XYZ file of C-alpha atoms in Angstrom:
728
model
C -42.222 -65.599 16.349
C -39.902 -62.563 16.347
C -40.612 -59.762 13.932
C -37.531 -59.637 11.722
C -37.002 -57.857 8.397
C -39.741 -58.074 5.787
C -37.888 -60.485 3.528
C -37.036 -62.829 6.355
C -40.496 -62.563 7.837
C -42.109 -63.557 4.560
C -39.736 -66.491 4.245
C -40.483 -67.553 7.797
C -44.209 -67.280 7.197
C -43.832 -69.592 4.233
C -41.997 -72.044 6.436
C -44.630 -71.763 9.131
C -47.428 -72.698 6.789
C -45.508 -75.499 5.195
C -44.324 -76.825 8.548
C -47.852 -77.268 9.761
C -48.769 -78.920 6.477
C -45.842 -81.284 6.816
C -46.497 -81.992 10.463
C -50.000 -83.247 9.820
C -49.364 -85.127 6.595
C -48.553 -88.791 6.326
C -45.645 -88.277 3.967
C -42.646 -90.501 4.446
C -39.486 -88.479 4.364
C -37.329 -91.495 3.647
C -38.516 -92.070 0.093
C -37.251 -88.786 -1.405
C -34.243 -86.614 -0.917
C -34.581 -83.045 0.144
C -35.076 -80.549 -2.628
C -33.606 -77.722 -0.653
C -31.597 -77.146 2.492
C -31.182 -73.923 4.339
C -29.691 -72.277 7.337
C -31.883 -69.901 9.296
C -30.271 -67.718 11.948
C -32.393 -65.625 14.232
C -31.639 -63.589 17.301
C -33.428 -61.388 19.739
C -32.138 -58.339 18.020
C -34.511 -58.831 15.189
C -31.871 -59.580 12.529
C -32.029 -62.774 10.615
C -30.427 -64.306 7.576
C -31.281 -67.263 5.472
C -28.872 -68.893 3.058
C -30.381 -71.346 0.611
C -28.488 -74.177 -1.001
C -30.615 -75.435 -3.840
C -30.265 -79.051 -4.883
C -33.084 -79.008 -7.359
C -36.269 -77.097 -7.942
C -36.822 -73.542 -6.866
C -38.536 -71.589 -4.133
C -41.186 -70.422 -6.564
C -41.951 -73.973 -7.604
C -42.428 -74.996 -3.978
C -44.822 -72.115 -3.415
C -46.789 -73.167 -6.474
C -46.930 -76.717 -5.170
C -48.176 -75.438 -1.817
C -50.889 -73.388 -3.468
C -52.019 -76.407 -5.440
C -52.227 -78.482 -2.292
C -53.976 -75.842 -0.193
C -56.351 -73.590 -2.142
C -57.328 -70.198 -0.818
C -60.376 -67.959 -0.958
C -60.479 -65.559 -3.877
C -61.465 -62.702 -1.583
C -62.397 -61.921 1.989
C -65.989 -61.249 0.915
C -66.268 -64.732 -0.560
C -65.052 -66.247 2.713
C -67.449 -64.187 4.856
C -70.362 -65.120 2.598
C -69.402 -68.788 2.906
C -69.397 -68.597 6.712
C -72.670 -66.637 6.727
C -74.245 -69.085 4.280
C -73.218 -72.003 6.483
C -74.385 -70.498 9.769
C -77.597 -68.894 8.448
C -79.853 -71.789 7.536
C -83.386 -73.062 7.696
C -83.311 -72.927 11.499
C -83.135 -69.127 11.376
C -86.379 -69.015 9.390
C -88.504 -71.620 11.126
C -86.843 -72.524 14.431
C -85.991 -69.101 15.869
C -89.466 -67.560 15.236
C -91.075 -70.593 16.850
C -88.899 -70.223 19.955
C -89.773 -66.522 20.141
C -93.442 -67.370 19.848
C -93.158 -70.060 22.492
C -90.857 -68.375 25.011
C -92.224 -64.936 25.688
C -91.915 -63.015 22.427
C -89.401 -60.184 22.647
C -88.284 -61.350 26.087
C -86.664 -64.373 24.444
C -84.175 -62.104 22.669
C -82.564 -61.193 26.014
C -81.380 -64.691 27.068
C -80.499 -65.465 23.450
C -78.248 -62.408 23.151
C -76.611 -63.065 26.533
C -75.823 -66.673 25.626
C -74.624 -65.627 22.173
C -71.954 -63.533 23.893
C -71.073 -66.150 26.535
C -71.153 -69.284 24.370
C -71.610 -68.494 20.695
C -68.929 -65.904 19.901
C -66.122 -67.439 22.050
C -66.603 -70.917 20.576
C -66.991 -69.569 17.050
C -63.767 -67.577 17.498
C -62.025 -70.684 18.842
C -62.962 -72.818 15.833
C -61.991 -70.088 13.376
C -58.627 -69.639 15.114
C -57.583 -73.297 15.233
C -58.646 -73.876 11.631
C -56.751 -70.829 10.374
C -53.654 -71.537 12.474
C -53.228 -75.235 11.706
C -54.708 -75.068 8.189
C -56.349 -78.447 8.353
C -59.850 -79.888 8.608
C -61.308 -81.099 11.892
C -59.439 -84.444 11.926
C -56.033 -82.848 11.408
C -56.715 -79.993 13.838
C -57.662 -82.154 16.807
C -54.980 -84.738 16.067
C -52.523 -81.875 16.219
C -53.903 -80.389 19.440
C -53.978 -83.768 21.224
C -53.539 -87.141 19.483
C -55.528 -88.894 22.189
C -58.454 -86.603 21.451
C -58.117 -87.079 17.704
C -61.477 -88.835 17.678
C -63.153 -85.419 17.969
C -62.516 -84.812 14.282
C -63.924 -88.184 13.241
C -66.990 -87.595 15.448
C -67.561 -84.249 13.705
C -67.445 -85.987 10.326
C -69.961 -88.599 11.481
C -72.394 -85.955 12.719
C -71.978 -83.969 9.500
C -72.807 -87.059 7.471
C -75.920 -87.850 9.520
C -77.147 -84.256 9.263
C -76.430 -84.076 5.526
C -78.543 -87.197 4.957
C -81.795 -85.630 6.150
C -80.995 -81.940 5.579
C -80.866 -82.458 1.834
C -84.277 -84.137 2.014
C -85.679 -80.831 3.286
C -84.071 -79.093 0.306
C -85.808 -81.694 -1.878
C -89.162 -80.821 -0.302
C -88.513 -77.134 -1.013
C -87.635 -77.961 -4.622
C -90.931 -79.821 -5.003
C -92.983 -76.888 -3.673
C -90.918 -74.520 -5.822
C -91.772 -76.527 -8.934
C -95.475 -76.525 -8.020
C -95.636 -72.768 -7.397
C -95.880 -71.798 -11.065
C -99.659 -72.200 -11.068
C -102.610 -69.892 -10.616
C -104.253 -70.614 -8.274
C -101.692 -72.472 -6.192
C -102.436 -76.218 -5.977
C -102.849 -76.009 -2.194
C -105.251 -73.084 -2.395
C -108.395 -75.178 -1.850
C -109.461 -78.729 -1.141
C -109.807 -81.081 -4.118
C -113.198 -82.432 -5.162
C -113.932 -86.137 -5.447
C -116.396 -87.218 -8.134
C -118.312 -90.454 -8.267
C -121.261 -91.634 -10.344
C -123.879 -89.877 -8.252
C -122.283 -86.856 -6.580
C -119.295 -84.603 -6.123
C -117.934 -83.926 -2.670
C -114.883 -82.462 -0.939
C -112.050 -84.843 -0.063
C -112.902 -85.915 3.543
C -109.292 -85.788 4.792
C -108.929 -82.252 3.475
C -112.303 -81.145 4.834
C -111.345 -82.291 8.326
C -108.014 -80.450 8.257
C -107.200 -77.702 5.725
C -106.147 -77.380 2.110
C -102.471 -76.688 2.868
C -102.276 -79.419 5.518
C -103.852 -81.934 3.157
C -101.511 -80.990 0.326
C -98.428 -81.363 2.548
C -99.264 -84.729 4.059
C -101.133 -86.373 1.175
C -100.032 -84.796 -2.103
C -96.393 -84.025 -1.265
C -95.397 -86.720 1.244
C -98.220 -89.232 0.756
C -97.381 -90.090 4.335
C -98.131 -93.392 6.062
C -99.886 -93.665 9.414
C -96.783 -94.728 11.366
C -93.071 -95.314 11.015
C -93.447 -99.082 10.690
C -95.413 -98.726 7.443
C -92.746 -97.983 4.853
C -95.181 -97.791 1.969
C -92.527 -97.780 -0.778
C -90.688 -94.866 -2.376
C -92.413 -91.583 -3.145
C -91.176 -91.107 -6.712
C -91.763 -87.334 -6.723
C -89.592 -86.812 -3.652
C -87.018 -89.300 -4.925
C -86.517 -87.191 -8.060
C -86.296 -84.012 -5.965
C -83.697 -85.632 -3.681
C -81.633 -86.670 -6.706
C -81.729 -83.099 -8.017
C -80.721 -81.734 -4.601
C -77.695 -84.046 -4.323
C -76.718 -83.289 -7.917
C -76.706 -79.559 -7.125
C -74.564 -80.114 -4.028
C -72.145 -82.367 -5.923
C -71.675 -79.930 -8.818
C -71.145 -77.003 -6.438
C -68.621 -78.874 -4.255
C -66.681 -80.906 -6.824
C -63.945 -78.273 -7.190
C -63.883 -77.368 -3.503
C -63.995 -73.722 -2.478
C -63.076 -72.710 -6.027
C -66.563 -73.758 -7.163
C -68.663 -73.496 -3.993
C -67.232 -70.050 -3.199
C -68.665 -68.598 -6.406
C -72.084 -70.129 -5.714
C -72.067 -68.423 -2.304
C -72.488 -64.995 -3.882
C -76.025 -65.966 -4.862
C -76.992 -68.552 -2.240
C -75.954 -66.306 0.674
C -77.292 -62.962 -0.563
C -80.541 -63.964 -2.264
C -82.346 -64.963 1.000
C -81.852 -61.434 2.353
C -83.435 -59.939 -0.752
C -86.443 -62.236 -0.337
C -86.810 -61.580 3.408
C -86.747 -57.814 2.919
C -89.302 -58.053 0.083
C -91.547 -60.246 2.246
C -91.270 -57.832 5.165
C -92.248 -54.828 3.027
C -95.143 -56.739 1.453
C -96.374 -58.106 4.780
C -96.349 -54.679 6.419
C -98.820 -53.516 3.757
C -101.266 -56.289 4.675
C -104.016 -55.882 7.228
C -103.157 -57.411 10.603
C -99.384 -57.553 10.154
C -98.867 -54.915 12.840
C -100.828 -57.113 15.269
C -98.343 -59.919 14.682
C -95.287 -57.708 15.176
C -96.834 -56.159 18.287
C -97.376 -59.667 19.637
C -93.724 -60.497 18.979
C -92.363 -57.463 20.812
C -94.744 -57.712 23.757
C -92.435 -59.403 26.273
C -93.670 -61.908 28.809
C -90.958 -61.284 31.364
C -92.139 -63.955 33.805
C -91.224 -66.656 31.276
C -87.561 -65.584 31.429
C -87.328 -67.105 34.902
C -87.920 -70.596 33.537
C -84.799 -72.725 33.070
C -86.277 -74.285 29.934
C -86.176 -70.928 28.121
C -82.445 -70.529 28.789
C -81.737 -74.125 27.774
C -83.568 -73.712 24.476
C -81.850 -70.363 23.858
C -78.433 -71.950 24.451
C -79.253 -74.841 22.131
C -80.398 -72.431 19.403
C -77.207 -70.343 19.727
C -75.207 -73.519 19.518
C -76.837 -74.794 16.328
C -77.345 -71.395 14.674
C -73.574 -70.892 14.330
C -72.866 -74.450 13.177
C -70.494 -75.208 16.045
C -68.962 -78.673 16.186
C -69.776 -79.633 12.598
C -66.273 -78.963 11.326
C -67.539 -76.704 8.546
C -66.340 -73.568 10.351
C -62.873 -75.082 10.801
C -62.751 -76.303 7.195
C -63.678 -72.905 5.716
C -61.240 -71.113 8.021
C -58.386 -73.441 7.080
C -58.264 -71.875 3.604
C -57.550 -68.410 5.040
C -54.293 -66.528 5.113
C -52.363 -66.978 8.305
C -52.645 -63.338 9.378
C -56.393 -62.987 8.745
C -58.243 -61.256 11.600
C -60.471 -64.179 12.590
C -61.672 -62.360 15.724
C -63.355 -59.731 13.573
C -64.827 -62.520 11.435
C -66.247 -64.298 14.486
C -68.011 -61.197 15.822
C -69.238 -60.119 12.390
C -70.703 -63.485 11.347
C -72.265 -64.059 14.803
C -74.159 -60.774 14.735
C -75.139 -61.178 11.080
C -76.627 -64.501 12.123
C -78.487 -62.891 15.035
C -79.933 -60.039 12.976
C -80.946 -62.486 10.251
C -82.918 -64.448 12.852
C -84.611 -61.251 14.035
C -85.406 -60.238 10.443
C -86.897 -63.660 9.696
C -88.941 -63.485 12.896
C -90.333 -60.088 11.907
C -91.388 -61.510 8.548
C -92.971 -64.609 10.069
C -94.920 -62.690 12.729
C -96.103 -60.085 10.231
C -97.405 -62.812 7.913
C -98.951 -64.787 10.792
C -100.623 -61.586 12.013
C -102.207 -61.175 8.592
C -103.192 -64.844 8.603
C -104.771 -64.584 12.065
C -107.025 -61.785 10.855
C -108.558 -63.877 8.071
C -108.784 -67.262 9.714
C -112.356 -66.959 10.936
C -114.656 -69.248 9.000
C -118.384 -69.705 9.270
C -120.711 -72.621 9.332
C -123.754 -72.881 7.070
C -126.025 -72.813 10.098
C -125.580 -69.048 10.585
C -128.702 -67.142 9.702
C -127.900 -65.009 6.666
C -130.482 -62.428 7.734
C -128.456 -61.693 10.863
C -125.271 -60.875 8.979
C -124.692 -57.109 8.532
C -125.181 -55.966 4.938
C -121.629 -54.704 4.451
C -120.278 -58.239 5.041
C -120.362 -60.200 1.794
C -120.100 -63.986 2.138
C -121.261 -64.926 -1.325
C -117.782 -65.533 -2.761
C -115.557 -66.076 0.266
C -116.131 -67.577 3.664
C -113.564 -65.498 5.492
C -113.927 -62.090 7.094
C -111.891 -59.806 9.272
C -111.737 -60.065 13.035
C -113.683 -56.792 13.493
C -116.562 -57.991 11.298
C -116.573 -61.295 13.117
C -116.887 -59.555 16.499
C -119.795 -57.480 15.186
C -121.600 -60.567 13.906
C -121.058 -62.445 17.177
C -122.629 -59.626 19.182
C -125.676 -59.437 16.871
C -126.224 -63.203 16.829
C -125.720 -63.472 20.594
C -128.363 -60.759 21.173
C -130.984 -62.172 18.760
C -130.471 -65.900 19.326
C -129.549 -65.827 22.984
C -131.128 -69.212 23.789
C -129.678 -70.957 20.739
C -126.237 -69.320 20.771
C -124.413 -72.240 22.440
C -125.744 -74.654 19.819
C -124.248 -72.563 17.026
C -120.731 -73.491 18.173
C -119.201 -70.117 17.416
C -115.898 -69.563 19.267
C -114.779 -66.097 20.308
C -112.313 -64.604 17.868
C -108.920 -63.871 19.411
C -105.883 -62.814 17.411
C -103.731 -63.555 20.449
C -105.067 -67.099 20.511
C -104.244 -67.579 16.838
C -100.741 -66.162 17.227
C -100.052 -68.305 20.290
C -100.558 -71.468 18.267
C -96.891 -72.425 18.144
C -95.872 -73.921 14.816
C -92.288 -74.895 14.067
C -90.148 -76.542 11.427
C -91.892 -78.004 8.433
C -95.282 -77.091 9.895
C -94.389 -73.398 9.766
C -92.816 -73.431 6.295
C -95.016 -75.900 4.418
C -98.372 -75.384 6.157
C -98.789 -72.090 8.035
C -96.708 -69.878 5.742
C -98.023 -71.443 2.533
C -101.581 -70.946 3.752
C -100.944 -67.261 4.382
C -99.370 -66.832 0.956
C -102.499 -68.121 -0.786
C -104.176 -64.867 0.316
C -101.376 -62.654 -1.035
C -102.040 -60.792 -4.262
C -99.989 -62.539 -6.982
C -99.563 -65.499 -4.660
C -97.621 -67.696 -7.162
C -94.851 -65.082 -7.370
C -94.447 -64.960 -3.597
C -94.549 -68.727 -3.351
C -91.773 -69.052 -5.955
C -89.664 -66.506 -4.089
C -90.243 -68.124 -0.704
C -89.309 -71.666 -1.702
C -86.375 -70.481 -3.791
C -85.178 -68.733 -0.629
C -85.520 -71.983 1.347
C -83.515 -73.841 -1.306
C -80.724 -71.263 -1.106
C -80.675 -71.253 2.697
C -80.479 -75.021 2.704
C -77.725 -75.180 0.082
C -75.585 -72.646 1.951
C -75.697 -74.819 5.066
C -75.176 -78.000 3.027
C -71.977 -76.619 1.495
C -70.490 -76.067 4.952
C -71.698 -79.458 6.169
C -70.198 -81.330 3.207
C -66.977 -79.307 3.496
C -66.822 -80.489 7.108
C -66.702 -84.056 5.751
C -64.509 -83.664 2.660
C -61.738 -81.368 3.917
C -60.673 -83.551 6.907
C -60.748 -86.730 4.801
C -58.756 -85.158 1.963
C -56.180 -83.740 4.384
C -55.830 -87.090 6.150
C -55.979 -89.645 3.350
C -54.727 -87.536 0.415
C -57.474 -88.586 -2.006
C -58.695 -86.691 -5.060
C -61.377 -84.212 -4.083
C -63.439 -84.894 -7.205
C -63.624 -88.645 -6.572
C -64.352 -88.218 -2.865
C -67.077 -85.622 -3.521
C -68.886 -87.770 -6.066
C -68.536 -90.893 -3.908
C -69.840 -89.100 -0.806
C -72.864 -87.685 -2.660
C -73.727 -91.024 -4.287
C -73.493 -92.826 -0.935
C -75.578 -90.148 0.805
C -78.263 -90.262 -1.900
C -78.438 -94.065 -1.647
C -78.899 -93.961 2.125
C -81.225 -90.957 1.735
C -83.781 -93.118 -0.057
C -84.834 -94.076 3.467
C -86.215 -90.544 3.865
C -88.251 -90.430 0.654
C -90.409 -93.454 1.284
C -93.914 -92.811 2.605
C -92.721 -93.017 6.214
C -89.640 -90.918 5.446
C -90.821 -87.836 7.339
C -90.728 -89.817 10.586
C -87.093 -90.803 9.962
C -86.236 -87.161 9.301
C -87.659 -86.290 12.729
C -85.721 -89.182 14.298
C -82.368 -88.110 12.826
C -83.024 -84.462 13.670
C -83.712 -85.273 17.319
C -81.067 -87.907 18.018
C -78.170 -87.758 15.548
C -77.089 -84.170 16.181
C -78.066 -82.614 19.511
C -76.251 -84.741 22.098
C -73.249 -85.747 19.919
C -72.559 -82.156 18.859
C -72.676 -80.948 22.459
C -70.149 -83.616 23.425
C -67.906 -82.649 20.497
C -67.918 -78.940 21.379
C -67.263 -79.604 25.081
C -64.234 -81.695 24.120
C -63.042 -79.029 21.668
C -63.128 -76.385 24.388
C -61.393 -78.648 26.924
C -58.752 -79.741 24.404
C -57.700 -76.167 23.639
C -58.082 -74.595 27.093
C -56.831 -77.418 29.314
C -54.928 -79.976 27.243
C -53.064 -77.698 24.860
C -53.025 -74.830 27.344
C -54.909 -71.558 27.294
C -51.738 -69.494 27.841
C -49.988 -71.095 24.872
C -53.105 -70.646 22.772
C -53.231 -66.950 23.648
C -49.616 -66.511 22.585
C -50.430 -68.298 19.338
C -53.298 -65.880 18.728
C -51.061 -62.903 19.469
C -48.483 -64.160 16.991
C -51.121 -64.893 14.335
C -53.328 -61.795 14.718
C -50.654 -59.285 15.650
C -52.470 -58.300 18.859
C -53.508 -59.957 22.085
C -57.217 -60.869 22.220
C -59.334 -59.464 25.002
C -58.823 -61.119 28.380
C -62.557 -61.804 28.261
C -61.890 -64.803 26.017
C -59.309 -66.202 28.431
C -61.874 -66.603 31.195
C -64.602 -67.651 28.788
C -62.590 -70.492 27.248
C -61.054 -71.665 30.499
C -63.957 -71.467 32.944
C -67.326 -70.021 31.947
C -67.986 -71.487 28.489
C -67.038 -75.108 29.368
C -69.134 -74.845 32.545
C -72.173 -73.612 30.613
C -71.654 -76.309 27.990
C -71.511 -79.027 30.636
C -74.734 -77.715 32.202
C -76.379 -77.672 28.767
C -75.093 -81.176 28.045
C -76.477 -82.529 31.331
C -79.825 -80.790 30.761
C -80.090 -82.224 27.248
C -79.155 -85.690 28.469
C -81.744 -85.527 31.265
C -84.414 -84.320 28.843
C -83.730 -87.173 26.406
C -83.689 -89.687 29.260
C -86.969 -88.538 30.803
C -88.803 -88.125 27.498
C -89.708 -91.447 25.870
C -88.626 -91.506 22.215
C -91.702 -90.458 20.259
C -92.739 -88.802 17.021
C -95.753 -86.966 15.608
C -97.672 -89.158 13.138
C -100.367 -88.099 10.683
C -103.453 -90.306 10.990
C -105.294 -90.313 7.679
C -108.686 -91.452 8.999
C -108.819 -88.751 11.675
C -106.946 -86.171 9.572
C -104.884 -84.983 12.503
C -101.495 -85.446 14.118
C -101.026 -87.886 16.962
C -97.975 -88.531 19.136
C -96.790 -92.132 18.898
C -93.928 -93.933 20.612
C -91.178 -95.473 18.527
C -91.322 -99.261 18.223
C -88.496 -101.237 19.913
C -86.402 -101.284 16.744
C -86.892 -97.509 16.428
C -85.549 -96.975 19.955
C -82.514 -99.085 19.040
C -81.937 -96.896 15.974
C -82.216 -93.705 18.084
C -79.637 -94.966 20.575
C -77.399 -96.245 17.777
C -77.334 -92.819 16.134
C -76.010 -91.214 19.316
C -73.500 -94.015 19.979
C -72.182 -94.124 16.394
C -71.680 -90.357 16.359
C -69.582 -90.212 19.559
C -67.903 -93.622 19.303
C -64.753 -92.342 17.511
C -63.795 -90.283 20.580
C -63.344 -93.181 23.083
C -62.056 -95.563 20.381
C -59.214 -93.256 19.310
C -58.431 -92.414 22.932
C -58.123 -96.091 23.920
C -56.064 -96.989 20.841
C -53.639 -94.164 21.479
C -53.544 -94.586 25.254
C -52.520 -98.248 25.017
C -50.244 -97.547 22.022
C -52.241 -99.892 19.811
C -51.898 -97.148 17.201
C -48.847 -95.042 17.872
C -48.513 -91.455 16.827
C -46.283 -92.365 13.947
C -49.113 -94.197 12.251
C -50.887 -90.946 11.669
C -47.940 -88.727 10.975
C -48.003 -87.241 14.473
C -44.747 -88.698 15.787
C -41.961 -86.525 17.019
C -40.492 -84.854 13.983
C -37.602 -82.778 12.828
C -38.516 -80.936 9.701
C -37.904 -78.141 7.272
C -39.941 -76.889 4.374
C -40.470 -79.682 1.894
C -40.154 -82.952 3.828
C -40.571 -84.545 7.242
C -37.979 -86.681 8.998
C -39.557 -88.828 11.673
C -37.765 -89.538 14.900
C -38.209 -92.406 17.298
C -38.942 -91.653 20.900
C -36.762 -92.963 23.675
C -38.038 -96.044 25.519
C -40.531 -95.158 28.185
C -41.668 -91.948 26.579
C -45.347 -92.359 25.768
C -46.753 -88.907 26.226
C -48.292 -88.547 22.809
C -50.048 -85.324 23.761
C -46.738 -83.560 23.197
C -45.530 -82.853 19.714
C -41.887 -82.798 20.807
C -41.526 -85.632 23.290
C -38.687 -84.051 25.168
C -41.130 -81.995 27.258
C -44.447 -82.297 29.003
C -47.599 -81.377 27.054
C -47.773 -77.952 28.600
C -44.110 -77.293 27.914
C -43.790 -78.830 24.446
C -41.977 -76.428 22.143
C -43.645 -75.323 18.997
C -42.832 -76.863 15.644
C -42.928 -73.361 14.208
C -39.619 -71.639 13.395
C -38.688 -69.017 15.930
C -35.482 -67.503 17.329
C -33.356 -70.503 16.595
C -31.084 -72.141 14.071
C -32.234 -74.973 11.875
C -29.233 -76.576 10.243
C -29.034 -79.621 8.120
C -26.853 -82.280 9.633
C -23.631 -82.789 7.733
C -21.844 -86.045 7.695
C -22.887 -89.598 7.156
C -26.265 -91.205 7.628
C -25.499 -92.284 11.118
C -27.707 -91.610 14.071
C -26.919 -88.613 16.280
C -28.478 -87.284 19.407
C -30.583 -84.199 18.769
C -30.711 -81.293 21.233
C -34.185 -82.373 22.353
C -32.784 -85.630 23.604
C -34.131 -87.785 20.794
C -32.357 -89.778 18.141
C -32.957 -88.662 14.610
C -31.538 -87.877 11.227
C -32.106 -84.549 9.557
C -32.353 -80.978 10.672
C -31.362 -80.338 14.251
C -32.864 -77.630 16.406
C -29.723 -76.015 17.743
C -30.951 -73.186 19.943
C -33.907 -75.024 21.463
C -34.026 -72.964 24.646
C -34.961 -69.838 22.700
C -37.807 -71.463 20.790
C -41.160 -69.886 21.639
C -43.487 -72.359 23.259
C -46.685 -70.684 22.194
C -46.817 -71.415 18.494
C -49.003 -74.232 17.292
């Protein structure tokens, strides 16, 4: 778009925004007359004039109507916090540290950082750019880019809904632990005692495992032995799930006007807690051992392909790519916002948050590893050094344990093997990889029981988890609501309440006694493969269907500068290639690994890997199929013209601010990938106003031939050869 005088430029910008809004709406131009007509003259000299002929209403009233239809962020800080809150979630706290622990400690940061630059930032920038440029949710954006690939937006909504179903259950678990943390001592501090008529003894299931493990599986989840045993609803978790959905509904009911204000707390509070935990952990004995273990790289592991695949998957999910939340948040931005700066800033905030969380986790696990040595009653008390006091506690430091082992081994050399004392190794303790709920609700809670003022730290920790989860839930729900509101023009309040009620009803599946197994099923099969497919198609749609050169010109017009050529080659060649490799690797892994889950066996008090029953395998496959099904369905319907472009407001249009006038394509023209059917997809002119004249047709209501070769009534594009082809 040429840079004319300030007044004309502002008027053109208004028309640009409104044109995109009109292009993607389903409004029928025939039912109302135009409120305003205008003549816009532009030339290469940079001069332009606009003469308005008002037939009713005013320019100010139209701007107010536009603002009401498309809200905006109150400030740039609020927007950045929303994107950070969405991208920084529970995975940063319990998934990233686990991958570091599993894949070579500090060496894992190298492939992660490389793939963040090659995959994460380019794709994050791409989603921010298309959302900000087209100002629509995922359905509208991908319908606009290519109608035949419009199913991408519906697939994103399906994945968001599946993820929201089980993600809010995790928030419910955190709420339960938060409510139980206001006790001294903490309820999971020690095993409960069972009393009968003759004796009192420790709960056998707890004695075989640990106090925190018993509390998680029996007191919190009351889990069944396998997925086939439903066992009825767990009323405690049902109440927590209802509270979680109520919080999400109240925060989202007014859109970004309400959720944006909540972001100030939900996005910033976790950083306060992480920093406090890091300072506290560094003052505990053994924390340095944990951090040293983290930053001791095992370089040989970097040569394994599995490490790079897991790093790529973590980058992919850490930024929330493919969900539609990034696009939805970005669509409420001003048109000239520097989304490239936003992409780099949020990506590195996400990375440093993961590193900070990993430091905290390893420091706490280092402290935990130093106090995990317990003793059996068969040890001879006379052989224990006098400075070691076991009268009140049964845990000692690693150094004292080594000293005792050497003394006992020297005195009871013949009987040493029968004592069953294992060598104490901090490395061995730290190498016990724990992820997900096991890290948050078992390992970390166990370490916190040994903190001074443990209830305070427990309250802070689980309040942090609730905030991390809510920040991600806001983006996930926005990825569902914004596209549906843009497409079907429904009231946001009604849609928000309806979506939350439906999700809570379906979510009751996850709060029965076998609910934890369904959470694992949805986490493994409803997101990974479908999201990879969605992001591959997003990249291909922009770089190859719409055209990378046109997209670059769009970015130059929107940002005011040309992005680095680095992104050109990333989007066109390298990133889609890496995504396809990752997609194939994930597909092969799922195909070769039989669908299974980790079940808690009450009698044995330990986890055991079980295979899903036949109906469970059907559910796993159905989750993947249902998530990606909109893509081929929409493609087939559009390809065979079962649903033409006009049905979704994507027909060839002539337009001006205020209304759309639809035109009918000439017989034989079926290339619905082009927005103006007079050209091929790569040559389709932009619907954005440029160096041209829009003039309202004078005369009767008859049909005339427009300059683009189509028949239509309304505003004609007179100087079509000068229209820039780059604008979206």
